[in-house]
Structures are given as C-alpha cells and as structure tokens.
Short mmCIF file of C-alpha atoms in Angstrom, two decimals:
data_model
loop_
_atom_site.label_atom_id
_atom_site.label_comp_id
_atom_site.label_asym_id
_atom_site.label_seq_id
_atom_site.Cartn_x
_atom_site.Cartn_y
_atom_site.Cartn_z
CA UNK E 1 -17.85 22.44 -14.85
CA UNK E 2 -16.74 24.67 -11.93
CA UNK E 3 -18.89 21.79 -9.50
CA UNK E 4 -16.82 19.37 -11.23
CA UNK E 5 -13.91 20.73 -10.55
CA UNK E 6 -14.29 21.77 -6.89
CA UNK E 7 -15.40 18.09 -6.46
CA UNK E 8 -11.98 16.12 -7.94
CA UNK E 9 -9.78 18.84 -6.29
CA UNK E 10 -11.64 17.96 -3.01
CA UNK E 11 -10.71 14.41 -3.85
CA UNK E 12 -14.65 13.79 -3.40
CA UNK E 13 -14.65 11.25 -5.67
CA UNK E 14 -17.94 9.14 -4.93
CA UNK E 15 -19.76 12.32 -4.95
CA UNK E 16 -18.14 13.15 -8.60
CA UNK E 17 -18.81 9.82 -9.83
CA UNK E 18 -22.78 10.03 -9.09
CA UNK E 19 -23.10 13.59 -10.85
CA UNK E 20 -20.82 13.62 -13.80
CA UNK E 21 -23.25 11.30 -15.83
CA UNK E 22 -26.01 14.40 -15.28
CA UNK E 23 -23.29 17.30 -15.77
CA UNK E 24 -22.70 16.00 -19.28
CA UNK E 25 -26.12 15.80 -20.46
CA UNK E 26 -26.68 19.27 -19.17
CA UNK E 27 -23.47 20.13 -21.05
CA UNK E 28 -24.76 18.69 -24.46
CA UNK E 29 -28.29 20.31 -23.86
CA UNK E 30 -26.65 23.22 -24.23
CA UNK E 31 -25.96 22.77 -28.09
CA UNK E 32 -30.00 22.03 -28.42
CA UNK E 33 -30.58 25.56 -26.67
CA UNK E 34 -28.14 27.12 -29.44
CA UNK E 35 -25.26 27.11 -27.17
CA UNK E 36 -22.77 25.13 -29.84
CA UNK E 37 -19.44 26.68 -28.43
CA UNK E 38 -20.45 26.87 -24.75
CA UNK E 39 -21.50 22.88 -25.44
CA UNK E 40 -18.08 21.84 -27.06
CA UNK E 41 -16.22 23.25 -23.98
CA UNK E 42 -18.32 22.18 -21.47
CA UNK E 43 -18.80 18.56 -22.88
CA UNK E 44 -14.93 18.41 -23.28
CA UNK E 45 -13.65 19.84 -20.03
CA UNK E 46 -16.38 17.54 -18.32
CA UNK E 47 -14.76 14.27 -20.20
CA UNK E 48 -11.39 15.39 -19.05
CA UNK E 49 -12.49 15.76 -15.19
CA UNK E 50 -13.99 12.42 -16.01
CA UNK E 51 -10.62 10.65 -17.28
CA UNK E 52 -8.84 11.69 -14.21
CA UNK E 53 -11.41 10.25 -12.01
CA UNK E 54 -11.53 7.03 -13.79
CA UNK E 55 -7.44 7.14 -13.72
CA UNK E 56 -7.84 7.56 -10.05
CA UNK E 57 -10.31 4.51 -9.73
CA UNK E 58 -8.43 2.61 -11.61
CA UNK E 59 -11.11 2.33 -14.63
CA UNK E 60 -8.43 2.05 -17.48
CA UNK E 61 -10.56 1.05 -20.43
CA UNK E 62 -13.13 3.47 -19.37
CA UNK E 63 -10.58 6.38 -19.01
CA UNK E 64 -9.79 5.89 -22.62
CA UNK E 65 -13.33 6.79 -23.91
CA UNK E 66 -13.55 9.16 -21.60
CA UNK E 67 -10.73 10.60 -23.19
CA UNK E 68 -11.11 9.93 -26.96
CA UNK E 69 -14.73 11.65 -26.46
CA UNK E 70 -13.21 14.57 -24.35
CA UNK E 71 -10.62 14.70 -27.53
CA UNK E 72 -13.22 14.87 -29.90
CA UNK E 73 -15.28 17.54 -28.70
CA UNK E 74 -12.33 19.38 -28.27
CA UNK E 75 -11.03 19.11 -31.51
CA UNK E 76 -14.71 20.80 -32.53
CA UNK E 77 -14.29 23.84 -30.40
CA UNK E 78 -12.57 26.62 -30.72
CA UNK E 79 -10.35 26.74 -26.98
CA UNK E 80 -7.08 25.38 -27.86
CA UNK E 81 -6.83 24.83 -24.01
CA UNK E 82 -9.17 22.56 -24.05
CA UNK E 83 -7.83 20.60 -26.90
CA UNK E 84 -4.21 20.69 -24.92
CA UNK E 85 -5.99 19.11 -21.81
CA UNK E 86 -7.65 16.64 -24.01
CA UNK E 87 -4.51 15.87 -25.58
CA UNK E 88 -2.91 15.72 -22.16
CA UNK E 89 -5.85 13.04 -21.00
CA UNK E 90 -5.57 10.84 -24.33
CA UNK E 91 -1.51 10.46 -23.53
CA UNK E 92 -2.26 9.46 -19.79
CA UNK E 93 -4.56 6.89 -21.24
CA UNK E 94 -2.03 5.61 -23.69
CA UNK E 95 0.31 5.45 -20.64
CA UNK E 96 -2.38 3.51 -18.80
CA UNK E 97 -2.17 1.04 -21.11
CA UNK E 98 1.63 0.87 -21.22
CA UNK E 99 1.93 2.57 -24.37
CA UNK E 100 4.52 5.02 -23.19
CA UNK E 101 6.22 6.00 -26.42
CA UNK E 102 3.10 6.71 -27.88
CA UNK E 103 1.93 8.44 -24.83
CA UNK E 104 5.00 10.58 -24.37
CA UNK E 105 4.83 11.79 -28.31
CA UNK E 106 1.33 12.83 -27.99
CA UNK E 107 1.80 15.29 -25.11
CA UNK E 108 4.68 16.53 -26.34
CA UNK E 109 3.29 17.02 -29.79
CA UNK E 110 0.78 18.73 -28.12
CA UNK E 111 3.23 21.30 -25.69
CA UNK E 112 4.71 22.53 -28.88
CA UNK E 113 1.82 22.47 -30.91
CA UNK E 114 0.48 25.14 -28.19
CA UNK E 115 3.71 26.89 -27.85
CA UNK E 116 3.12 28.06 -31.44
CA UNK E 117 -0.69 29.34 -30.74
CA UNK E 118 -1.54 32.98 -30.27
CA UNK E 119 -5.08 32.89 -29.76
CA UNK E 120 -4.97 31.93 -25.98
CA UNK E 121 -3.52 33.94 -23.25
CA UNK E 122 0.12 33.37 -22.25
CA UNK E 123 0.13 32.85 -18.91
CA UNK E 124 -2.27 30.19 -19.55
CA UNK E 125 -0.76 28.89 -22.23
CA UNK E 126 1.89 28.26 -20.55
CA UNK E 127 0.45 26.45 -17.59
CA UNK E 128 -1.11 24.30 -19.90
CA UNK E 129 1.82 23.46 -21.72
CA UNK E 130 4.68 22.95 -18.43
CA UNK E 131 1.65 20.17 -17.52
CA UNK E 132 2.20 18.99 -20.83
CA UNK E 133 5.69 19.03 -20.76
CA UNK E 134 5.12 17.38 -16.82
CA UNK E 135 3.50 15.00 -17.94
CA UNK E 136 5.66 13.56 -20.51
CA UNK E 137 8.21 13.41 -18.38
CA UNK E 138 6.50 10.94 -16.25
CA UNK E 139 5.64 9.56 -18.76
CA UNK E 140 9.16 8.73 -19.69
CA UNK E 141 10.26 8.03 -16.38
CA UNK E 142 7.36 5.42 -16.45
CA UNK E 143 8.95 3.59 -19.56
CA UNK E 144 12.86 4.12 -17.91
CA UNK E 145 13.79 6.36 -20.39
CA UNK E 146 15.92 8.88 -18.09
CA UNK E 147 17.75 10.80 -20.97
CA UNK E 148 13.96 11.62 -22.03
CA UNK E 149 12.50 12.41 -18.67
CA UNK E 150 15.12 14.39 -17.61
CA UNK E 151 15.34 16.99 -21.23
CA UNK E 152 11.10 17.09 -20.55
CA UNK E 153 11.15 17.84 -16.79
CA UNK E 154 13.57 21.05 -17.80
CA UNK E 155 10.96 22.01 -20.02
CA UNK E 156 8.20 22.15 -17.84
CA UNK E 157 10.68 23.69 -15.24
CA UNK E 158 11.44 26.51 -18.12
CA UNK E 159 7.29 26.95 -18.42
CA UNK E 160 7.74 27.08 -14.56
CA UNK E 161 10.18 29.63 -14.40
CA UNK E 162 8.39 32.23 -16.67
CA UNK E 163 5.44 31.94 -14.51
CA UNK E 164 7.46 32.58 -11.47
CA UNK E 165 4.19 30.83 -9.67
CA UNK E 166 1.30 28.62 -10.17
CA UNK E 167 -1.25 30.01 -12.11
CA UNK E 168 -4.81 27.96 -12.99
CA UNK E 169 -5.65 27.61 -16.40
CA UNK E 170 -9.03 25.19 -17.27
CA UNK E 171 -9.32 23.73 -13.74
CA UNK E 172 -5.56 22.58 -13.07
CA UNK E 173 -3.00 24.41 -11.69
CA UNK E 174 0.63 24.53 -12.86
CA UNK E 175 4.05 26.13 -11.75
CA UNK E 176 7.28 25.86 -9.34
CA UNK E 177 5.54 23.34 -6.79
CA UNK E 178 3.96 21.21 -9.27
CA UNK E 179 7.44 20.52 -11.22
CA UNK E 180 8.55 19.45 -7.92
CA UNK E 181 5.52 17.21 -7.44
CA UNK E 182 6.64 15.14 -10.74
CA UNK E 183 10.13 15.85 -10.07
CA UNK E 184 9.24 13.37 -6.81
CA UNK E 185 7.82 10.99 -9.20
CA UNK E 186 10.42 11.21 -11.64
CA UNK E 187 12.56 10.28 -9.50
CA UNK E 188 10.99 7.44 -7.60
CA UNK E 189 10.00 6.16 -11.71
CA UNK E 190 13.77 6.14 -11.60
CA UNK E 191 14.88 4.26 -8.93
CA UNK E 192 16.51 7.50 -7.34
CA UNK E 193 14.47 7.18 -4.61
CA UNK E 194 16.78 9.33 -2.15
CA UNK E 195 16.87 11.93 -4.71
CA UNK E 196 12.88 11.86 -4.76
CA UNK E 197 12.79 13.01 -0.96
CA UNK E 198 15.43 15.60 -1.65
CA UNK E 199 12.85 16.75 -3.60
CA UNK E 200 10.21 16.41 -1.49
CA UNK E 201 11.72 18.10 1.11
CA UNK E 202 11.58 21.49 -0.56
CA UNK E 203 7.41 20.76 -1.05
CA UNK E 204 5.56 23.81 1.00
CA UNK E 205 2.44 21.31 1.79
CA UNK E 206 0.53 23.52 3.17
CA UNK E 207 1.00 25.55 0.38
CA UNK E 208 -0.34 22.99 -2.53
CA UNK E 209 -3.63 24.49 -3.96
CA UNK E 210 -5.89 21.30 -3.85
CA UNK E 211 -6.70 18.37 -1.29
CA UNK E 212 -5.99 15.58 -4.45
CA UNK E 213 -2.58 17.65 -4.91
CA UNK E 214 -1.69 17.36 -0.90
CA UNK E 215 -2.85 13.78 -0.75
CA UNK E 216 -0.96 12.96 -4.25
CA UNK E 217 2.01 14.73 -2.48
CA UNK E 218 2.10 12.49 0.35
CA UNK E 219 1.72 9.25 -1.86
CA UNK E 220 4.56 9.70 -3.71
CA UNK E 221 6.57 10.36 -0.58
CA UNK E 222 5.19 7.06 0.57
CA UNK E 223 6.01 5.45 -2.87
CA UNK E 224 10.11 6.76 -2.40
CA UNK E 225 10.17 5.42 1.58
CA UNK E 226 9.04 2.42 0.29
CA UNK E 227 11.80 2.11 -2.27
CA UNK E 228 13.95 2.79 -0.28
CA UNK E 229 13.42 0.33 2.19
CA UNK E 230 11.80 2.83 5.22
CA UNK E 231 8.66 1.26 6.51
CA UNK E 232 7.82 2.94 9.21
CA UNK E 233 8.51 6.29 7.09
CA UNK E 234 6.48 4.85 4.69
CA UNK E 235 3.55 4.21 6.76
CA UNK E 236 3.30 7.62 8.29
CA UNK E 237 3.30 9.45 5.07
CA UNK E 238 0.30 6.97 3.87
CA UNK E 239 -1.67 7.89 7.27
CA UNK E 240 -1.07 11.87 6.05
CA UNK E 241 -2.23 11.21 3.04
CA UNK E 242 -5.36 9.52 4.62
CA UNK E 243 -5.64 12.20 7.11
CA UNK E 244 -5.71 14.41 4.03
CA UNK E 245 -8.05 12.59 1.59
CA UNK E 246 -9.13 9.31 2.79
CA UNK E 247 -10.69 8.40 -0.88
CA UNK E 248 -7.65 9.37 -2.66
CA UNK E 249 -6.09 6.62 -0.66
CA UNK E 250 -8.03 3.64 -1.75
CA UNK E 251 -5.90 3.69 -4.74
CA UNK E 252 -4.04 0.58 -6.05
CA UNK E 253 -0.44 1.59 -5.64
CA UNK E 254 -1.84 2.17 -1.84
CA UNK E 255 -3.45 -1.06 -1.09
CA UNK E 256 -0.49 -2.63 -2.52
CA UNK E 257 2.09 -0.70 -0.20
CA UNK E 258 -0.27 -1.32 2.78
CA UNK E 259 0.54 -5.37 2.10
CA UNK E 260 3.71 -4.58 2.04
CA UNK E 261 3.67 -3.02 5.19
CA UNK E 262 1.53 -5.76 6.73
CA UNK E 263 5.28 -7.39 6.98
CA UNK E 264 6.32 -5.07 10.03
CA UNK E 265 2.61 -5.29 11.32
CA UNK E 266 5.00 -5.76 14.86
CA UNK E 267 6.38 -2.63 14.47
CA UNK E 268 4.18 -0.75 13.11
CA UNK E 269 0.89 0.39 15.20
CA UNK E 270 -2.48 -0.21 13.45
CA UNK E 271 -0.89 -0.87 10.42
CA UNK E 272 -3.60 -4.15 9.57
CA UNK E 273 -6.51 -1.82 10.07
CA UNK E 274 -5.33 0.85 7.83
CA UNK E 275 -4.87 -2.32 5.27
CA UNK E 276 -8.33 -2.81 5.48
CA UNK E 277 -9.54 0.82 5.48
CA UNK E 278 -8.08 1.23 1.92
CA UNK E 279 -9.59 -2.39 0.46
CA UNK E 280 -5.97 -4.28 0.73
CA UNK E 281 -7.67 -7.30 2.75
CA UNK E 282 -10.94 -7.24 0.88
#
C-alpha cells in the first residue's frame, strides 16, 4: 500500500501501472493467510490508488470498476476511512462519466455520513471529509452549478480551518493549500479564470507535499492562462509542470492545450516539440 502510494505521489505512473496488478493479489492473499481485516483494507485502498491512476490515464470505464470493487471491499471492512475514500473514488467516476449530480450527492452523502462517525480519529476524519467536501465542489463547478460549488468549497474550507494545516489521512493529504488547489479549479470550472490565478498566487509550491500535487498545481494554472487568453503564460506553466512530472503531463487536457498553443508556434520557443513530448502530434 505504502509502495503504492509513494509511487502515484511521485507521479511514477508507468512504474504503478506494472505493479498494482501484483500488489492486489498479495493484498487478497492476505485473507487466505487469516488476515480478513488487514485484506479488506489493503484490497480497498489498493483499488482506490488504482482509480486515480486510471483517472489520470484517462481509462474512464476502467476507473469505474476500479472503483465499484474498491467500494465493495470497503463496505466489508471495518475503516470508515476507507469506505469515505471509496466513496470519494465512485463520485469521481460518476463525474467521469458526466454524471455530476449523481457524483456530487454521493460525496457529499458521504462527508456527512463521516461527520457523524466516532470510531475514527478526528483529525483524520476530517481530512477525509474537507476532500470530500473538495471534491464535490468540483464536482459542481464541473456541471456549472456555482451556487453549489461555492456552499461546498466553504465546507471543505471549514474542515480546513479546524485543521489549521494539512494533515495525511489513508495516503492523501488535505488542508489550507489543498482548498486552494480546487479553489483554482473551481474557479477556472467557472469561467473566473482571473479569479483562479488570484488564487493561485497565494499557492506556496514549494510547499505542496507531493510531485502529482506540484505538477497538478501547475496544470491548472496553465488551464486559467489559457482561458484567459495568455499563451505564452500558458506555455511556461505547462513546461513547470513538465519540469516537475513529465508523466503527469501526458494528460488529455495537456495535449489538447499544447494544440492550442501550436497557434503561436512563432512566438513561442519549442512549443511543437513539447506538443510532441506529451502525444499531441501522435
């Protein structure tokens, strides 16, 4: 799990991809060596680190096994945790799929659900839930619905605020930066794309915990520059995401930007081969 982990934060995707199928056996073998609960948590949190990798490659239909499976050993255990992050993976599926009322209910129905558990640690419980609540905001964003996304992004802000600063809780990590992370989103989602670099702006980089969480960072910024009509500011927050993770930028919303940016290929230095570097021209 903790291999797992270390290797999405990393953004080491390829490498993740190759071992998960093995970590997941070894995670159900250890129900046959009379391991039940150790199994249900380990097969679950493994299926969750699996739907974010397939959300990052773009694997849709296979994120939402890898998410009903992660949801159903969860749902056998006894974390509650767990079952939130499952819950959490399920809705980004839903969303995948443009589902986004659905999607938005379930982590939210989840977020409270937690809220009212007293079996897990607070702190945690709380990092858990402001993702939740994170989440669903994006979620809403996603489907335009600002009155929504706005009331959610105050929750997870209020789960942010009792922390007073990230804390990890079953491989993610949640507080004050992170709200601004989806606050960025949020606002791009919106069209408020000035109001996403205002945002940005107040982002400690160096300070982010993970490589994917720098390199997601840096997307987004290039996401609001290209809203708002800033190529060239555009193109040099792609390159720092690249510098930072160059397999978190073979994502689609990259290669699409990069033909964008093929436009100003004049004006902007090298532009064509970073195209091809993330699979736009392939």
């Amino acid at each position: 799990m903790d291999a797992a982990r270390r290797d999405f934060s990393a953004c080491r995707y390829d490498t993740l991809a190759r071992a998960l199928p093995s970590r997941i056996a070894l995670a159900h073998a250890l129900g046959a060596d009379g391991h039940p609960e150790q199994a249900t948590i380990a097969v679950a949190e493994l299926y969750n680190t699996a739907t974010r990798l397939c959300i990052k490659l773009g694997e849709d239909g296979l994120a939402a096994v890898t998410a009903d499976r992660a949801l159903t050993a969860a749902l056998g255990g006894p974390d509650a945790l767990v079952t939130a992050e499952a819950h959490r993976m399920v809705s980004s599926a839903w969303r995948r799929q443009g589902h986004y009322a659905r999607a938005t209910d379930i982590a939210v129905t989840a977020a409270q659900q937690l809220a009212a558990d007293r079996t897990t640690n607070q702190t945690e419980r709380l990092s858990v839930q402001g993702d939740l609540y994170a989440t669903a905001a994006y979620t809403a964003a996603k489907h335009g619905d600002r009155h929504t996304a706005q009331a959610l992004i105050t929750e997870a802000t209020a789960s942010a605020d009792r922390l007073g600063q990230g804390r990890s809780a079953r491989g993610t990590t949640f507080g004050p930066s992170q709200v601004l992370l989806h606050q960025i989103s949020v606002s791009h989602l919106l069209g408020d794309a000035g109001q996403a670099i205002e945002h940005a702006r107040h982002v400690d980089v160096a300070a982010l915990p993970t490589t994917e969480r720098q390199a997601r960072y840096w997307i987004d910024v290039a996401r609001a520059f290209d809203q708002w009509g800033k190529p060239d500011r555009c193109y040099r927050a792609l390159l720092a995401a690249e510098k930072a993770a160059p397999q978190e930028v073979r994502r689609g919303s990259v290669r699409t930007m990069a033909v964008g940016l093929m436009r100003h290929d004049r004006s902007l230095p090298g532009v064509r081969t970073f195209a091809e570097r993330v699979g736009a021209l392939s």
